[in-house]
């Protein structure tokens, strides 16, 4: 089942390029998830050759954040987008979407961005994590459940509101400031960061925004502070 379909007439990252919009609800995984389904954390379930990005200059593997189904039409081969972010002293990569510290890979058949550095075969890094009660880092994993956004919340988002829907896929992006990412990239999904989140990502209480190229074969990710 395709959760979204490419919309007609979308020309840039501020259009509703994929419809309808879906709220992404996070459900803790009881056991490790080894199927190619939407999730945060755990191990990536590759649909192509494993391609773990590393930080340019240091070679340190990026953290695996999650995998997300790429919008498509019925009958098309399913694709998945894999998000990796750098982490250094509580700083999360993604301020600059083109510096190699935020990599969104599409498989199968996708293009690896020119700025991305892929580690040698067998490279593996850390996955999404949280702090436990003793402030130790522990890995976390969540299944993503998709639910259509209610009409009244959709109207709120279209008016620039950011309440009630923290993580969503499709529709038009909603943020306090434009991220400066230009056409022809199309908005894909948003991840939130804030107090009480069951994982650690440092978006300075803002949100992280993913984009796809018009042919849905290449991705970008950038976060904006609140």
Coordinates of N, CA and C in Angstrom, one line a residue:
X1 N 0.8 -1.2 0.0 CA 0.0 0.0 0.0 C 0.9 1.2 0.0
X2 N 0.6 2.2 -0.8 CA 1.3 3.5 -0.9 C 0.6 4.5 0.0
X3 N 1.3 5.0 1.0 CA 0.7 5.9 1.9 C 0.5 7.3 1.2
X4 N 1.3 7.6 0.2 CA 1.2 8.9 -0.4 C 1.4 8.7 -1.9
X5 N 0.9 9.6 -2.7 CA 1.2 9.6 -4.1 C 1.7 11.0 -4.5
X6 N 2.7 11.1 -5.5 CA 3.2 12.4 -5.9 C 2.0 13.2 -6.4
X7 N 2.0 14.5 -6.0 CA 0.9 15.4 -6.3 C 1.3 16.1 -7.7
X8 N 0.3 16.5 -8.4 CA 0.5 17.1 -9.7 C 0.8 18.6 -9.4
X9 N 1.8 19.2 -10.1 CA 2.0 20.6 -10.1 C 3.0 21.1 -9.0
X10 N 3.5 20.2 -8.2 CA 4.5 20.6 -7.1 C 5.8 21.0 -7.8
X11 N 6.3 22.2 -7.5 CA 7.5 22.7 -8.1 C 8.7 22.9 -7.2
X12 N 8.4 22.9 -5.9 CA 9.5 23.2 -4.9 C 9.3 22.7 -3.5
X13 N 10.2 22.9 -2.6 CA 10.1 22.3 -1.3 C 9.0 22.9 -0.4
X14 N 8.3 23.9 -0.8 CA 7.2 24.5 0.0 C 5.8 24.1 -0.5
X15 N 5.8 23.3 -1.6 CA 4.5 22.8 -2.1 C 4.1 21.5 -1.4
X16 N 2.9 21.1 -1.5 CA 2.4 19.8 -1.0 C 2.7 18.8 -2.1
X17 N 3.9 18.3 -2.1 CA 4.4 17.4 -3.2 C 3.8 16.0 -3.1
X18 N 3.5 15.6 -1.9 CA 3.1 14.2 -1.7 C 1.8 14.3 -0.8
X19 N 0.8 13.6 -1.2 CA -0.5 13.7 -0.5 C -1.1 12.3 -0.3
X20 N -1.9 12.1 0.8 CA -2.2 13.1 1.8 C -1.1 13.2 2.8
X21 N -1.3 14.1 3.8 CA -0.3 14.2 4.9 C -0.7 13.1 5.9
X22 N 0.3 12.5 6.5 CA 0.1 11.5 7.5 C 0.9 11.8 8.8
X23 N 0.2 11.7 9.9 CA 0.8 11.8 11.2 C 1.6 10.6 11.4
X24 N 2.9 10.7 11.9 CA 3.7 9.5 12.2 C 3.7 9.3 13.7
X25 N 3.1 8.3 14.1 CA 3.0 7.9 15.6 C 4.1 6.9 15.9
X26 N 4.8 7.1 16.9 CA 6.0 6.2 17.3 C 5.5 5.2 18.3
X27 N 5.7 4.0 18.0 CA 5.3 2.9 18.9 C 6.6 2.1 19.3
X28 N 7.0 2.0 20.6 CA 8.2 1.2 20.9 C 8.1 -0.2 20.4
X29 N 9.3 -0.6 19.8 CA 9.3 -2.0 19.3 C 9.6 -2.9 20.4
X30 N 8.9 -4.0 20.5 CA 9.1 -5.0 21.5 C 10.3 -5.9 21.2
X31 N 10.5 -6.2 19.9 CA 11.7 -7.0 19.5 C 12.3 -6.2 18.3
X32 N 13.6 -6.5 18.0 CA 14.2 -5.8 16.9 C 13.4 -6.0 15.6
X33 N 13.3 -5.0 14.8 CA 12.5 -5.0 13.6 C 13.4 -5.3 12.4
X34 N 13.2 -6.4 11.7 CA 14.1 -6.8 10.6 C 13.4 -6.8 9.3
X35 N 12.2 -6.1 9.2 CA 11.5 -6.0 8.0 C 11.6 -4.6 7.4
X36 N 11.5 -4.5 6.1 CA 11.6 -3.1 5.5 C 10.4 -2.3 5.7
X37 N 10.2 -1.9 6.9 CA 9.0 -1.1 7.2 C 9.5 0.2 7.8
X38 N 8.5 1.2 8.0 CA 8.9 2.5 8.5 C 9.2 2.4 10.0
X39 N 10.4 3.0 10.4 CA 10.8 2.9 11.8 C 11.8 3.9 12.1
X40 N 12.0 4.2 13.4 CA 13.1 5.0 13.9 C 14.0 4.0 14.7
X41 N 15.3 4.2 14.6 CA 16.2 3.4 15.3 C 16.4 2.0 14.9
X42 N 17.1 1.2 15.7 CA 17.4 -0.2 15.3 C 18.4 -0.3 14.2
X43 N 18.4 -1.3 13.5 CA 19.4 -1.5 12.4 C 18.7 -1.2 11.1
X44 N 19.4 -0.6 10.1 CA 18.7 -0.4 8.8 C 18.5 -1.7 8.1
X45 N 17.3 -1.8 7.5 CA 17.0 -3.0 6.7 C 17.1 -2.6 5.2
X46 N 18.2 -2.9 4.7 CA 18.6 -2.4 3.3 C 17.8 -3.1 2.2
X47 N 17.3 -2.3 1.2 CA 16.7 -2.9 0.0 C 17.7 -3.0 -1.1
X48 N 18.9 -2.5 -0.9 CA 20.0 -2.6 -1.8 C 21.3 -2.9 -1.1
X49 N 22.4 -2.6 -1.7 CA 23.7 -2.9 -1.1 C 23.9 -2.0 0.2
X50 N 24.3 -2.6 1.3 CA 24.5 -1.8 2.5 C 25.5 -0.6 2.2
X51 N 25.1 0.6 2.6 CA 25.9 1.8 2.3 C 25.9 2.7 3.4
X52 N 26.7 2.5 4.5 CA 26.7 3.2 5.7 C 27.5 4.5 5.5
X53 N 27.0 5.7 5.6 CA 27.8 6.9 5.4 C 28.7 7.2 6.6
X54 N 29.8 7.8 6.4 CA 30.7 8.3 7.4 C 30.9 9.8 7.3
X55 N 31.4 10.4 8.4 CA 31.6 11.8 8.4 C 32.8 12.2 7.5
X56 N 32.7 13.1 6.6 CA 33.8 13.5 5.8 C 34.9 14.0 6.7
X57 N 36.1 13.7 6.3 CA 37.3 14.2 7.1 C 37.7 13.3 8.2
X58 N 36.7 12.7 9.0 CA 37.1 11.8 10.1 C 36.8 10.4 9.8
X59 N 35.9 10.0 9.0 CA 35.6 8.7 8.7 C 34.7 8.0 9.8
X60 N 34.2 8.8 10.8 CA 33.4 8.2 11.8 C 32.0 7.9 11.3
X61 N 31.5 6.7 11.5 CA 30.2 6.4 10.9 C 29.1 7.3 11.5
X62 N 28.2 7.7 10.6 CA 27.1 8.5 11.1 C 26.1 7.6 11.9
X63 N 25.3 8.2 12.7 CA 24.2 7.5 13.4 C 23.0 7.2 12.5
X64 N 22.5 6.0 12.5 CA 21.3 5.6 11.8 C 20.1 6.1 12.6
X65 N 19.3 7.0 11.9 CA 18.1 7.6 12.6 C 16.9 6.8 12.3
X66 N 16.6 6.4 11.0 CA 15.4 5.7 10.7 C 15.3 5.5 9.2
X67 N 14.2 4.7 8.8 CA 14.0 4.4 7.4 C 12.5 4.7 7.2
X68 N 12.2 5.3 6.0 CA 10.9 5.8 5.6 C 10.5 5.4 4.2
X69 N 9.3 5.0 4.0 CA 8.9 4.6 2.7 C 8.8 5.8 1.7
X70 N 9.4 5.6 0.5 CA 9.4 6.7 -0.5 C 8.0 6.7 -1.2
X71 N 7.4 7.9 -1.3 CA 6.1 8.0 -2.0 C 6.2 7.4 -3.4
X72 N 5.1 6.8 -3.9 CA 5.1 6.2 -5.2 C 3.7 5.8 -5.7
X73 N 3.6 5.5 -6.9 CA 2.4 5.1 -7.5 C 2.2 3.6 -7.3
X74 N 0.9 3.1 -7.3 CA 0.7 1.6 -7.2 C 1.4 0.9 -8.4
X75 N 2.0 -0.2 -8.2 CA 2.7 -0.9 -9.2 C 4.2 -0.6 -9.3
X76 N 4.6 0.5 -8.7 CA 6.1 0.8 -8.7 C 6.8 0.0 -7.7
X77 N 8.1 -0.2 -8.0 CA 8.9 -1.0 -7.0 C 9.0 -0.2 -5.7
X78 N 8.7 -0.8 -4.6 CA 8.9 -0.1 -3.3 C 10.3 0.4 -3.1
X79 N 10.4 1.6 -2.5 CA 11.7 2.2 -2.2 C 11.7 2.7 -0.7
X80 N 12.9 2.7 -0.1 CA 13.0 3.2 1.2 C 14.1 4.3 1.3
X81 N 13.9 5.3 2.1 CA 14.9 6.3 2.4 C 15.4 6.1 3.8
X82 N 16.8 6.2 3.9 CA 17.5 5.9 5.1 C 18.2 7.2 5.6
X83 N 17.9 7.6 6.8 CA 18.4 8.8 7.3 C 19.6 8.6 8.3
X84 N 20.7 9.2 8.0 CA 21.9 9.1 8.9 C 22.3 10.5 9.3
X85 N 22.7 10.8 10.5 CA 23.1 12.1 11.0 C 24.4 11.9 11.8
X86 N 25.3 12.9 11.7 CA 26.5 13.0 12.5 C 26.1 13.4 13.9
X87 N 27.0 13.0 14.9 CA 26.8 13.4 16.3 C 28.1 13.7 16.9
X88 N 28.2 14.9 17.5 CA 29.5 15.3 18.1 C 29.2 16.2 19.2
X89 N 29.5 15.7 20.5 CA 29.3 16.6 21.7 C 27.9 17.2 21.7
X90 N 26.9 16.4 21.6 CA 25.5 16.8 21.7 C 25.1 17.6 20.5
X91 N 25.9 17.8 19.5 CA 25.5 18.5 18.2 C 25.1 17.4 17.2
X92 N 23.9 17.6 16.6 CA 23.4 16.7 15.6 C 23.6 17.3 14.2
X93 N 24.1 16.5 13.2 CA 24.4 17.0 11.9 C 23.0 17.4 11.2
X94 N 23.1 18.3 10.2 CA 22.0 18.7 9.5 C 21.7 20.2 9.4
X95 N 22.6 21.0 10.0 CA 22.5 22.5 9.8 C 22.8 22.8 8.4
X96 N 23.8 22.2 7.8 CA 24.1 22.4 6.4 C 23.7 21.1 5.7
X97 N 22.7 21.0 4.8 CA 22.3 19.8 4.2 C 23.3 19.2 3.2
X98 N 24.3 19.9 2.8 CA 25.3 19.5 1.8 C 26.7 19.3 2.3
X99 N 26.9 19.2 3.7 CA 28.2 19.0 4.2 C 28.6 17.6 4.5
X100 N 27.7 16.6 4.2 CA 28.0 15.2 4.5 C 27.7 14.7 5.9
X101 N 27.2 15.6 6.7 CA 26.9 15.2 8.1 C 25.4 14.9 8.3
X102 N 24.6 15.0 7.2 CA 23.3 14.6 7.2 C 23.1 13.9 5.8
X103 N 22.8 12.6 5.8 CA 22.7 11.9 4.5 C 21.4 11.1 4.5
X104 N 20.6 11.3 3.4 CA 19.3 10.6 3.2 C 19.5 9.8 1.9
X105 N 19.6 8.5 2.1 CA 19.8 7.6 1.0 C 18.6 6.9 0.5
X106 N 18.4 6.8 -0.8 CA 17.2 6.1 -1.3 C 17.6 4.8 -1.9
X107 N 16.9 3.7 -1.6 CA 17.2 2.3 -2.2 C 15.8 1.7 -2.5
X108 N 15.8 0.8 -3.6 CA 16.9 0.6 -4.5 C 16.8 1.6 -5.6
X109 N 17.9 1.7 -6.4 CA 17.9 2.5 -7.6 C 18.2 4.0 -7.3
X110 N 18.5 4.4 -6.1 CA 18.7 5.8 -5.8 C 20.1 6.2 -6.1
X111 N 20.3 7.6 -6.0 CA 21.6 8.2 -6.2 C 22.2 8.5 -4.9
X112 N 23.5 8.2 -4.7 CA 24.2 8.7 -3.5 C 24.6 10.1 -3.8
X113 N 24.2 11.1 -2.9 CA 24.6 12.5 -3.1 C 26.1 12.6 -3.2
X114 N 26.5 13.6 -4.0 CA 27.9 13.9 -4.3 C 28.7 14.1 -3.0
X115 N 28.1 14.7 -2.0 CA 28.8 15.1 -0.8 C 28.9 13.9 0.2
X116 N 28.2 12.9 0.0 CA 28.1 11.8 0.9 C 29.4 10.9 0.8
X117 N 29.9 10.5 1.9 CA 31.1 9.5 1.9 C 30.6 8.2 2.5
X118 N 30.6 7.2 1.7 CA 30.2 5.9 2.1 C 31.4 5.1 2.6
X119 N 31.2 4.5 3.8 CA 32.3 3.7 4.4 C 32.5 2.4 3.6
X120 N 33.7 1.7 3.9 CA 34.0 0.5 3.2 C 33.0 -0.6 3.6
X121 N 32.9 -1.7 2.8 CA 32.0 -2.8 3.2 C 32.1 -3.2 4.6
X122 N 31.0 -3.4 5.3 CA 31.1 -3.8 6.7 C 31.0 -2.7 7.7
X123 N 31.0 -1.4 7.2 CA 30.9 -0.3 8.1 C 29.6 -0.3 8.8
X124 N 29.6 -0.1 10.1 CA 28.4 0.0 10.9 C 28.6 1.0 12.0
X125 N 27.6 1.8 12.2 CA 27.7 2.8 13.3 C 26.6 2.6 14.3
X126 N 26.4 3.6 15.1 CA 25.4 3.6 16.2 C 24.1 3.9 15.6
X127 N 23.0 3.4 16.2 CA 21.7 3.8 15.8 C 21.1 4.8 16.8
X128 N 19.9 5.2 16.5 CA 19.2 6.2 17.3 C 19.2 5.8 18.8
X129 N 19.4 6.7 19.7 CA 19.5 6.4 21.1 C 18.8 7.4 22.0
X130 N 18.8 7.1 23.3 CA 18.2 8.0 24.3 C 19.1 7.9 25.5
X131 N 18.9 8.9 26.5 CA 19.5 8.8 27.8 C 18.6 8.0 28.7
X132 N 19.2 7.1 29.5 CA 18.4 6.4 30.5 C 18.4 7.2 31.8
X133 N 17.9 6.6 32.9 CA 17.8 7.3 34.2 C 19.1 7.6 34.8
X134 N 20.2 6.9 34.4 CA 21.5 7.2 34.9 C 22.3 8.0 33.9
X135 N 21.6 8.6 32.9 CA 22.3 9.4 31.9 C 23.2 8.7 31.0
X136 N 23.0 7.4 30.9 CA 23.8 6.5 30.0 C 23.0 6.5 28.7
X137 N 23.7 6.3 27.6 CA 23.1 6.2 26.3 C 22.6 4.8 26.0
X138 N 21.4 4.6 25.6 CA 20.8 3.3 25.3 C 20.2 3.4 23.9
X139 N 20.3 2.3 23.1 CA 19.6 2.3 21.8 C 18.1 2.2 21.9
X140 N 17.4 2.8 21.0 CA 16.0 2.8 21.0 C 15.5 2.4 19.6
X141 N 14.3 1.9 19.5 CA 13.7 1.5 18.2 C 12.2 1.7 18.3
X142 N 11.6 2.3 17.3 CA 10.2 2.6 17.3 C 9.6 2.2 15.9
X143 N 8.4 1.6 15.9 CA 7.7 1.4 14.7 C 6.9 2.7 14.4
X144 N 6.8 3.0 13.2 CA 6.1 4.2 12.8 C 4.7 3.8 12.3
X145 N 3.7 4.3 12.9 CA 2.3 4.1 12.5 C 1.8 5.3 11.8
X146 N 1.2 5.2 10.6 CA 0.7 6.3 9.8 C -0.8 6.5 10.0
X147 N -1.2 7.7 10.3 CA -2.6 8.0 10.5 C -2.9 9.3 9.8
X148 N -4.0 9.3 9.0 CA -4.3 10.6 8.3 C -4.5 11.7 9.3
X149 N -4.0 12.9 8.9 CA -4.1 14.1 9.8 C -5.6 14.5 9.6
X150 N -6.2 14.8 10.8 CA -7.6 15.2 10.8 C -7.7 16.6 10.1
X151 N -8.9 16.8 9.5 CA -9.1 18.0 8.7 C -8.8 19.3 9.5
X152 N -9.2 19.4 10.7 CA -9.0 20.6 11.5 C -7.5 20.8 11.8
X153 N -6.8 19.7 12.0 CA -5.3 19.9 12.2 C -4.6 20.2 10.9
X154 N -5.1 19.7 9.8 CA -4.6 20.0 8.5 C -4.7 21.5 8.2
X155 N -5.9 22.0 8.5 CA -6.1 23.5 8.3 C -5.2 24.3 9.2
X156 N -4.9 23.8 10.4 CA -4.0 24.5 11.3 C -2.6 24.5 10.8
X157 N -2.2 23.3 10.2 CA -0.8 23.3 9.6 C -0.7 24.1 8.4
X158 N -1.7 24.2 7.6 CA -1.7 25.0 6.4 C -1.6 26.5 6.8
X159 N -2.1 26.8 7.9 CA -2.1 28.2 8.4 C -0.7 28.5 9.1
X160 N 0.2 27.6 9.1 CA 1.5 27.8 9.7 C 1.6 27.3 11.2
X161 N 0.5 26.6 11.7 CA 0.6 26.1 13.0 C 1.5 24.9 13.1
X162 N 2.0 24.7 14.3 CA 2.9 23.6 14.6 C 2.4 22.7 15.8
X163 N 1.2 23.0 16.3 CA 0.8 22.2 17.4 C 0.1 20.9 17.0
X164 N 0.2 20.0 17.9 CA -0.6 18.7 17.8 C 0.0 17.7 16.9
X165 N 0.8 18.1 15.9 CA 1.4 17.1 15.0 C 2.9 17.3 14.9
X166 N 3.6 16.5 15.6 CA 5.1 16.7 15.7 C 5.8 16.1 14.6
X167 N 5.4 14.9 14.2 CA 6.1 14.1 13.1 C 5.1 13.9 12.0
X168 N 5.4 14.2 10.8 CA 4.5 13.9 9.7 C 5.2 13.7 8.4
X169 N 4.5 13.1 7.5 CA 5.0 12.8 6.2 C 4.0 13.3 5.2
X170 N 4.5 14.0 4.2 CA 3.6 14.5 3.1 C 3.0 15.8 3.5
X171 N 2.2 16.4 2.6 CA 1.6 17.7 2.8 C 2.6 18.8 2.6
X172 N 2.3 20.0 3.2 CA 3.1 21.1 3.1 C 3.9 21.3 4.4
X173 N 5.2 21.6 4.3 CA 6.0 21.8 5.5 C 5.5 23.0 6.3
X174 N 5.6 22.9 7.6 CA 5.2 24.0 8.5 C 6.4 24.2 9.5
X175 N 6.9 25.4 9.5 CA 8.0 25.7 10.4 C 8.0 27.3 10.6
X176 N 8.6 27.7 11.7 CA 8.6 29.2 11.9 C 9.4 30.0 10.9
X177 N 10.5 29.4 10.4 CA 11.3 30.1 9.4 C 11.5 29.2 8.2
X178 N 11.6 29.8 7.0 CA 11.9 29.0 5.8 C 13.3 28.4 5.9
X179 N 13.5 27.2 5.5 CA 14.9 26.6 5.7 C 15.9 27.0 4.6
X180 N 15.5 27.7 3.6 CA 16.5 28.2 2.6 C 16.8 27.1 1.6
X181 N 16.0 26.0 1.5 CA 16.2 25.0 0.6 C 15.3 25.2 -0.6
X182 N 15.9 25.3 -1.8 CA 15.1 25.8 -3.0 C 14.7 24.7 -3.9
X183 N 13.9 25.1 -4.9 CA 13.4 24.1 -5.9 C 14.6 23.6 -6.6
X184 N 14.5 22.3 -7.2 CA 13.3 21.6 -7.4 C 13.0 20.6 -6.2
X185 N 13.7 20.7 -5.1 CA 13.5 19.7 -4.0 C 12.1 19.7 -3.5
X186 N 11.5 18.6 -3.1 CA 10.1 18.5 -2.7 C 10.1 18.0 -1.2
X187 N 9.3 18.6 -0.4 CA 9.2 18.3 1.0 C 8.7 16.8 1.1
X188 N 9.3 16.1 2.1 CA 9.1 14.6 2.3 C 8.5 14.4 3.6
X189 N 9.3 14.7 4.7 CA 8.7 14.4 6.1 C 9.4 15.4 7.1
X190 N 8.8 15.4 8.2 CA 9.3 16.2 9.4 C 9.5 15.4 10.6
X191 N 10.6 15.5 11.3 CA 10.9 15.0 12.6 C 11.0 16.1 13.6
X192 N 10.4 15.9 14.8 CA 10.5 16.9 15.8 C 11.6 16.6 16.8
X193 N 11.9 17.7 17.5 CA 12.8 17.5 18.7 C 12.3 18.4 19.8
X194 N 12.2 17.9 21.0 CA 11.8 18.7 22.1 C 11.9 17.9 23.4
X195 N 11.6 18.6 24.5 CA 11.6 18.0 25.8 C 10.6 16.8 25.8
X196 N 11.0 15.7 26.4 CA 10.0 14.6 26.5 C 10.1 13.6 25.3
X197 N 10.8 13.9 24.3 CA 10.9 13.0 23.2 C 11.6 11.7 23.7
X198 N 11.2 10.5 23.2 CA 11.8 9.3 23.6 C 13.1 8.9 22.9
X199 N 13.8 9.9 22.4 CA 15.0 9.7 21.7 C 15.8 11.0 21.8
X200 N 17.1 11.0 21.5 CA 17.9 12.2 21.5 C 18.3 12.6 20.1
X201 N 17.8 13.8 19.7 CA 18.2 14.5 18.5 C 18.3 16.0 18.9
X202 N 19.3 16.6 18.5 CA 19.5 18.1 18.9 C 19.1 18.9 17.7
X203 N 17.9 19.3 17.6 CA 17.5 20.3 16.6 C 17.2 21.7 17.2
X204 N 17.8 21.9 18.4 CA 17.6 23.2 19.1 C 16.1 23.5 19.3
X205 N 15.3 22.4 19.7 CA 13.9 22.5 20.0 C 13.1 22.8 18.7
X206 N 13.7 22.6 17.5 CA 13.1 22.9 16.3 C 12.7 21.5 15.6
X207 N 12.8 21.5 14.3 CA 12.4 20.3 13.6 C 13.4 20.0 12.5
X208 N 13.5 18.7 12.1 CA 14.3 18.3 10.9 C 13.4 18.0 9.8
X209 N 13.8 18.5 8.6 CA 13.0 18.4 7.4 C 13.7 17.6 6.3
X210 N 13.0 16.6 5.7 CA 13.6 15.8 4.6 C 13.0 16.2 3.3
X211 N 13.8 16.1 2.2 CA 13.4 16.5 0.9 C 13.8 15.4 -0.1
X212 N 13.0 15.3 -1.2 CA 13.4 14.4 -2.3 C 13.5 15.2 -3.6
X213 N 14.3 14.6 -4.5 CA 14.4 15.2 -5.8 C 13.1 14.9 -6.6
X214 N 12.8 15.6 -7.7 CA 11.6 15.3 -8.4 C 11.4 13.8 -8.8
X215 N 12.5 13.1 -9.1 CA 12.4 11.7 -9.5 C 12.5 10.8 -8.3
X216 N 12.6 11.3 -7.1 CA 12.5 10.6 -5.9 C 13.7 9.6 -5.8
X217 N 14.8 9.9 -6.3 CA 16.0 9.1 -6.3 C 17.1 9.6 -5.4
X218 N 17.0 10.8 -4.9 CA 18.0 11.5 -4.1 C 17.4 12.3 -3.0
X219 N 18.0 12.3 -1.8 CA 17.4 13.0 -0.7 C 18.3 14.0 -0.1
X220 N 17.7 14.9 0.7 CA 18.4 15.9 1.5 C 17.7 16.0 2.9
X221 N 18.4 16.4 3.9 CA 17.9 16.6 5.2 C 18.5 17.8 5.9
X222 N 17.7 18.7 6.5 CA 18.1 19.9 7.1 C 17.2 20.2 8.3
X223 N 17.8 20.6 9.4 CA 17.0 21.0 10.6 C 17.1 22.5 10.8
X224 N 16.0 23.0 11.4 CA 15.8 24.4 11.8 C 15.5 24.5 13.2
X225 N 16.2 25.5 13.9 CA 15.9 25.7 15.3 C 14.6 26.4 15.5
X226 N 14.0 26.3 16.6 CA 12.7 26.9 16.9 C 12.8 28.4 17.0

